[in-house]
Amino acid sequence: MSEEINNDRRRFFGKAMLTLAAGQFGLKRFAKMPITEIVAQKGIMNAPSGRASFDSLKQVDAGVLNVAYAESGPANGPAVILLHGWPYDIHAFEEVAPILSARGYRVIMPYLRGYGTTRFLSDGTIRNGEQAAIAVDTIALMDALKIKKAIVGGFDWGSRTAVIVAALWPDRVKALVAVSGYIITNLQANMQPLPPKAELGWWYQYYFATERGALGYSKNTNDFNKLIWQIASPKWKFDDATFARTAAAFNNPDHVRIVIHNYRWRLSLANGEAKYSDIEQKLFAGPTISVPTITIASDFDGAAADGKAYASKFTGKYSHRVLSGIGHNVPQEDPQAFAKAIVDVDGY
């Protein structure tokens, strides 16, 4: 009997080691493979490390929030934190995640405050959408997950947050990928009018500044957000199912309050919290970014697509890429280009 048990144990551990070796071989096989070849591999986009990670969310207490996040890739891989914007969610990275996971990265994609199943831990916490609060949320998440340093990337609100984290906590950021470049908000500068055509593009901010707008967004959230998708990415032919996956994230009880506060704060029509004032003052001064960075512009950025207006803000190794025919939601419209930027900046 003892010999049979020993044989069973040997067979079990032998199989376990073969499975581990196979997994490591799989990661090594993709480690230096070009992004286009990874995508071409049959089934890679439906691998357990990709799609499945969005179906089984994790939750962790971090700062003032209980944060919901999707995770893919090996737990011991180099950390990559990807941040979505408004009106989007973590599904913007649905095709980016498996590409990076195949390269051995641990990819973390959190729902921002006011999205998905991320919740405030206290009913008494101010539902604040100012830029500093969201950046502090990101650092709190890294602390909660014991991530000392990560590559950080994002678009829209997520890009602004990623840039802020890189600017103020450079010791926590290995490298940065920022869609639309340096978009830190300066409230004083924001008071200056733009040319009429540029102002037209921000119509929703002025709508949200009114009580009619807040009520309208509350009653028509999905129709409003789908319209924003169409305007911001006119060449992106998404289907109803794609939008519906993201629209579920807008059911968060704090979503409307966070969105309305964010845009009113930008126009100095709503106050921020005193505890973030020191951070905001540092941001209003326009801090430079010393970590390796790739900025990405697209058709959405219009005349600013060349990146010249903010290139001087990046003092470390830096490059700028322009994607033609792509709108605002870069990671979902061109996941290969976004994933490639993450991999490339890691090598800077």
PDB file of C-alpha atoms in Angstrom, residues 101-255:
ATOM      1  CA  SER A 101      -0.945  38.450 -20.369  1.00  0.00           C
ATOM      2  CA  ALA A 102       0.586  36.337 -23.113  1.00  0.00           C
ATOM      3  CA  ARG A 103       3.741  38.402 -22.739  1.00  0.00           C
ATOM      4  CA  GLY A 104       3.846  37.551 -19.036  1.00  0.00           C
ATOM      5  CA  TYR A 105       2.406  40.759 -17.571  1.00  0.00           C
ATOM      6  CA  ARG A 106       0.075  40.876 -14.588  1.00  0.00           C
ATOM      7  CA  VAL A 107      -2.685  43.176 -15.824  1.00  0.00           C
ATOM      8  CA  ILE A 108      -4.918  45.000 -13.328  1.00  0.00           C
ATOM      9  CA  MET A 109      -7.989  46.854 -14.635  1.00  0.00           C
ATOM     10  CA  PRO A 110      -9.981  48.623 -11.887  1.00  0.00           C
ATOM     11  CA  TYR A 111     -13.395  50.203 -12.078  1.00  0.00           C
ATOM     12  CA  LEU A 112     -12.958  53.861 -11.143  1.00  0.00           C
ATOM     13  CA  ARG A 113     -15.070  55.378  -8.374  1.00  0.00           C
ATOM     14  CA  GLY A 114     -18.647  55.572  -9.611  1.00  0.00           C
ATOM     15  CA  TYR A 115     -18.349  52.615 -11.990  1.00  0.00           C
ATOM     16  CA  GLY A 116     -19.164  48.927 -11.869  1.00  0.00           C
ATOM     17  CA  THR A 117     -19.159  47.298  -8.461  1.00  0.00           C
ATOM     18  CA  THR A 118     -16.630  49.721  -6.975  1.00  0.00           C
ATOM     19  CA  ARG A 119     -18.274  51.205  -3.885  1.00  0.00           C
ATOM     20  CA  PHE A 120     -17.514  53.802  -1.242  1.00  0.00           C
ATOM     21  CA  LEU A 121     -16.888  52.231   2.157  1.00  0.00           C
ATOM     22  CA  SER A 122     -18.797  55.000   3.943  1.00  0.00           C
ATOM     23  CA  ASP A 123     -22.056  56.728   3.102  1.00  0.00           C
ATOM     24  CA  GLY A 124     -20.509  59.860   4.550  1.00  0.00           C
ATOM     25  CA  THR A 125     -17.669  60.116   2.031  1.00  0.00           C
ATOM     26  CA  ILE A 126     -18.099  62.999  -0.410  1.00  0.00           C
ATOM     27  CA  ARG A 127     -18.879  61.738  -3.910  1.00  0.00           C
ATOM     28  CA  ASN A 128     -15.965  63.637  -5.366  1.00  0.00           C
ATOM     29  CA  GLY A 129     -14.858  63.333  -8.987  1.00  0.00           C
ATOM     30  CA  GLU A 130     -11.884  65.723  -8.914  1.00  0.00           C
ATOM     31  CA  GLN A 131      -8.644  64.579 -10.526  1.00  0.00           C
ATOM     32  CA  ALA A 132      -6.601  64.286  -7.309  1.00  0.00           C
ATOM     33  CA  ALA A 133      -9.149  61.979  -5.685  1.00  0.00           C
ATOM     34  CA  ILE A 134      -9.028  59.492  -8.541  1.00  0.00           C
ATOM     35  CA  ALA A 135      -5.222  59.538  -8.557  1.00  0.00           C
ATOM     36  CA  VAL A 136      -5.134  58.868  -4.802  1.00  0.00           C
ATOM     37  CA  ASP A 137      -7.544  55.975  -5.414  1.00  0.00           C
ATOM     38  CA  THR A 138      -4.985  54.451  -7.772  1.00  0.00           C
ATOM     39  CA  ILE A 139      -2.146  54.680  -5.261  1.00  0.00           C
ATOM     40  CA  ALA A 140      -4.431  53.193  -2.585  1.00  0.00           C
ATOM     41  CA  LEU A 141      -5.208  50.273  -4.902  1.00  0.00           C
ATOM     42  CA  MET A 142      -1.506  49.650  -5.521  1.00  0.00           C
ATOM     43  CA  ASP A 143      -0.926  49.664  -1.763  1.00  0.00           C
ATOM     44  CA  ALA A 144      -3.817  47.276  -1.160  1.00  0.00           C
ATOM     45  CA  LEU A 145      -2.504  44.856  -3.795  1.00  0.00           C
ATOM     46  CA  LYS A 146       1.074  45.304  -2.535  1.00  0.00           C
ATOM     47  CA  ILE A 147       2.235  46.542  -5.938  1.00  0.00           C
ATOM     48  CA  LYS A 148       5.326  48.652  -5.365  1.00  0.00           C
ATOM     49  CA  LYS A 149       5.792  49.707  -8.967  1.00  0.00           C
ATOM     50  CA  ALA A 150       3.782  49.322 -12.163  1.00  0.00           C
ATOM     51  CA  ILE A 151       3.520  50.371 -15.766  1.00  0.00           C
ATOM     52  CA  VAL A 152       0.460  52.634 -15.844  1.00  0.00           C
ATOM     53  CA  GLY A 153      -1.647  53.391 -18.898  1.00  0.00           C
ATOM     54  CA  GLY A 154      -5.013  54.827 -19.719  1.00  0.00           C
ATOM     55  CA  PHE A 155      -7.258  57.056 -21.788  1.00  0.00           C
ATOM     56  CA  ASP A 156      -9.626  59.913 -21.015  1.00  0.00           C
ATOM     57  CA  TRP A 157     -10.018  60.157 -17.189  1.00  0.00           C
ATOM     58  CA  GLY A 158      -7.701  57.177 -16.979  1.00  0.00           C
ATOM     59  CA  SER A 159      -4.980  58.932 -18.963  1.00  0.00           C
ATOM     60  CA  ARG A 160      -5.206  62.026 -16.770  1.00  0.00           C
ATOM     61  CA  THR A 161      -4.984  59.807 -13.686  1.00  0.00           C
ATOM     62  CA  ALA A 162      -2.014  57.863 -15.046  1.00  0.00           C
ATOM     63  CA  VAL A 163      -0.154  61.095 -15.832  1.00  0.00           C
ATOM     64  CA  ILE A 164      -0.851  62.466 -12.351  1.00  0.00           C
ATOM     65  CA  VAL A 165       0.410  59.295 -10.679  1.00  0.00           C
ATOM     66  CA  ALA A 166       3.567  59.402 -12.813  1.00  0.00           C
ATOM     67  CA  ALA A 167       4.109  63.088 -12.035  1.00  0.00           C
ATOM     68  CA  LEU A 168       3.594  62.987  -8.274  1.00  0.00           C
ATOM     69  CA  TRP A 169       4.572  59.418  -7.412  1.00  0.00           C
ATOM     70  CA  PRO A 170       7.311  58.600  -9.952  1.00  0.00           C
ATOM     71  CA  ASP A 171       8.805  56.012  -7.600  1.00  0.00           C
ATOM     72  CA  ARG A 172       5.613  53.948  -8.075  1.00  0.00           C
ATOM     73  CA  VAL A 173       5.608  54.092 -11.884  1.00  0.00           C
ATOM     74  CA  LYS A 174       7.959  52.095 -14.075  1.00  0.00           C
ATOM     75  CA  ALA A 175       6.636  53.603 -17.302  1.00  0.00           C
ATOM     76  CA  LEU A 176       3.610  55.441 -18.675  1.00  0.00           C
ATOM     77  CA  VAL A 177       1.301  55.222 -21.693  1.00  0.00           C
ATOM     78  CA  ALA A 178      -1.050  58.201 -21.961  1.00  0.00           C
ATOM     79  CA  VAL A 179      -3.673  58.659 -24.662  1.00  0.00           C
ATOM     80  CA  SER A 180      -4.080  62.353 -25.572  1.00  0.00           C
ATOM     81  CA  GLY A 181      -0.873  63.190 -23.714  1.00  0.00           C
ATOM     82  CA  TYR A 182      -0.577  65.643 -20.839  1.00  0.00           C
ATOM     83  CA  ILE A 183      -4.150  66.461 -19.838  1.00  0.00           C
ATOM     84  CA  ILE A 184      -3.777  67.457 -16.193  1.00  0.00           C
ATOM     85  CA  THR A 185      -6.468  70.012 -15.364  1.00  0.00           C
ATOM     86  CA  ASN A 186      -5.498  73.519 -14.272  1.00  0.00           C
ATOM     87  CA  LEU A 187      -8.607  75.270 -12.950  1.00  0.00           C
ATOM     88  CA  GLN A 188      -7.309  78.781 -13.620  1.00  0.00           C
ATOM     89  CA  ALA A 189      -6.342  77.933 -17.195  1.00  0.00           C
ATOM     90  CA  ASN A 190      -9.715  76.242 -17.635  1.00  0.00           C
ATOM     91  CA  MET A 191     -11.431  79.583 -17.042  1.00  0.00           C
ATOM     92  CA  GLN A 192      -9.997  80.915 -20.299  1.00  0.00           C
ATOM     93  CA  PRO A 193     -12.318  80.582 -23.319  1.00  0.00           C
ATOM     94  CA  LEU A 194     -11.396  78.532 -26.367  1.00  0.00           C
ATOM     95  CA  PRO A 195     -12.221  79.248 -30.018  1.00  0.00           C
ATOM     96  CA  PRO A 196     -15.911  78.562 -30.725  1.00  0.00           C
ATOM     97  CA  LYS A 197     -15.271  75.336 -32.642  1.00  0.00           C
ATOM     98  CA  ALA A 198     -13.258  73.937 -29.726  1.00  0.00           C
ATOM     99  CA  GLU A 199     -15.920  75.012 -27.228  1.00  0.00           C
ATOM    100  CA  LEU A 200     -18.522  73.147 -29.260  1.00  0.00           C
ATOM    101  CA  GLY A 201     -16.719  69.893 -28.511  1.00  0.00           C
ATOM    102  CA  TRP A 202     -17.246  70.408 -24.780  1.00  0.00           C
ATOM    103  CA  TRP A 203     -21.012  70.934 -25.016  1.00  0.00           C
ATOM    104  CA  TYR A 204     -21.724  68.183 -22.486  1.00  0.00           C
ATOM    105  CA  GLN A 205     -19.636  69.924 -19.813  1.00  0.00           C
ATOM    106  CA  TYR A 206     -21.868  72.985 -20.033  1.00  0.00           C
ATOM    107  CA  TYR A 207     -24.963  70.763 -20.045  1.00  0.00           C
ATOM    108  CA  PHE A 208     -23.746  69.038 -16.872  1.00  0.00           C
ATOM    109  CA  ALA A 209     -23.231  72.458 -15.276  1.00  0.00           C
ATOM    110  CA  THR A 210     -27.008  72.876 -15.111  1.00  0.00           C
ATOM    111  CA  GLU A 211     -29.565  71.064 -12.970  1.00  0.00           C
ATOM    112  CA  ARG A 212     -31.396  70.216 -16.185  1.00  0.00           C
ATOM    113  CA  GLY A 213     -28.215  68.490 -17.370  1.00  0.00           C
ATOM    114  CA  ALA A 214     -27.771  66.528 -14.158  1.00  0.00           C
ATOM    115  CA  LEU A 215     -31.384  65.354 -14.332  1.00  0.00           C
ATOM    116  CA  GLY A 216     -31.063  64.595 -18.040  1.00  0.00           C
ATOM    117  CA  TYR A 217     -27.943  62.497 -17.524  1.00  0.00           C
ATOM    118  CA  SER A 218     -29.591  60.653 -14.650  1.00  0.00           C
ATOM    119  CA  LYS A 219     -32.693  59.808 -16.704  1.00  0.00           C
ATOM    120  CA  ASN A 220     -30.943  59.076 -20.007  1.00  0.00           C
ATOM    121  CA  THR A 221     -27.544  57.745 -18.945  1.00  0.00           C
ATOM    122  CA  ASN A 222     -27.191  54.978 -21.520  1.00  0.00           C
ATOM    123  CA  ASP A 223     -28.565  56.978 -24.456  1.00  0.00           C
ATOM    124  CA  PHE A 224     -26.312  59.888 -23.505  1.00  0.00           C
ATOM    125  CA  ASN A 225     -23.203  57.735 -23.201  1.00  0.00           C
ATOM    126  CA  LYS A 226     -23.838  55.881 -26.432  1.00  0.00           C
ATOM    127  CA  LEU A 227     -24.053  59.267 -28.162  1.00  0.00           C
ATOM    128  CA  ILE A 228     -20.689  60.241 -26.671  1.00  0.00           C
ATOM    129  CA  TRP A 229     -19.181  57.002 -28.000  1.00  0.00           C
ATOM    130  CA  GLN A 230     -20.473  57.813 -31.487  1.00  0.00           C
ATOM    131  CA  ILE A 231     -19.256  61.420 -31.420  1.00  0.00           C
ATOM    132  CA  ALA A 232     -15.831  60.654 -29.923  1.00  0.00           C
ATOM    133  CA  SER A 233     -15.187  57.646 -32.190  1.00  0.00           C
ATOM    134  CA  PRO A 234     -17.147  58.248 -35.411  1.00  0.00           C
ATOM    135  CA  LYS A 235     -15.377  55.486 -37.364  1.00  0.00           C
ATOM    136  CA  TRP A 236     -15.734  52.833 -34.663  1.00  0.00           C
ATOM    137  CA  LYS A 237     -18.636  50.535 -35.577  1.00  0.00           C
ATOM    138  CA  PHE A 238     -19.391  48.988 -32.209  1.00  0.00           C
ATOM    139  CA  ASP A 239     -22.462  46.792 -31.798  1.00  0.00           C
ATOM    140  CA  ASP A 240     -25.195  46.912 -29.152  1.00  0.00           C
ATOM    141  CA  ALA A 241     -23.690  44.015 -27.207  1.00  0.00           C
ATOM    142  CA  THR A 242     -20.347  45.818 -26.910  1.00  0.00           C
ATOM    143  CA  PHE A 243     -22.021  48.916 -25.524  1.00  0.00           C
ATOM    144  CA  ALA A 244     -24.282  46.888 -23.218  1.00  0.00           C
ATOM    145  CA  ARG A 245     -21.283  45.239 -21.522  1.00  0.00           C
ATOM    146  CA  THR A 246     -19.959  48.654 -20.586  1.00  0.00           C
ATOM    147  CA  ALA A 247     -23.357  50.223 -19.871  1.00  0.00           C
ATOM    148  CA  ALA A 248     -23.792  47.824 -16.947  1.00  0.00           C
ATOM    149  CA  ALA A 249     -21.008  49.769 -15.197  1.00  0.00           C
ATOM    150  CA  PHE A 250     -23.123  52.935 -15.227  1.00  0.00           C
ATOM    151  CA  ASN A 251     -25.665  51.328 -12.869  1.00  0.00           C
ATOM    152  CA  ASN A 252     -23.366  52.203  -9.972  1.00  0.00           C
ATOM    153  CA  PRO A 253     -25.387  54.238  -7.408  1.00  0.00           C
ATOM    154  CA  ASP A 254     -22.714  56.939  -7.352  1.00  0.00           C
ATOM    155  CA  HIS A 255     -22.101  57.157 -11.092  1.00  0.00           C
TER     156      HIS A 255
END
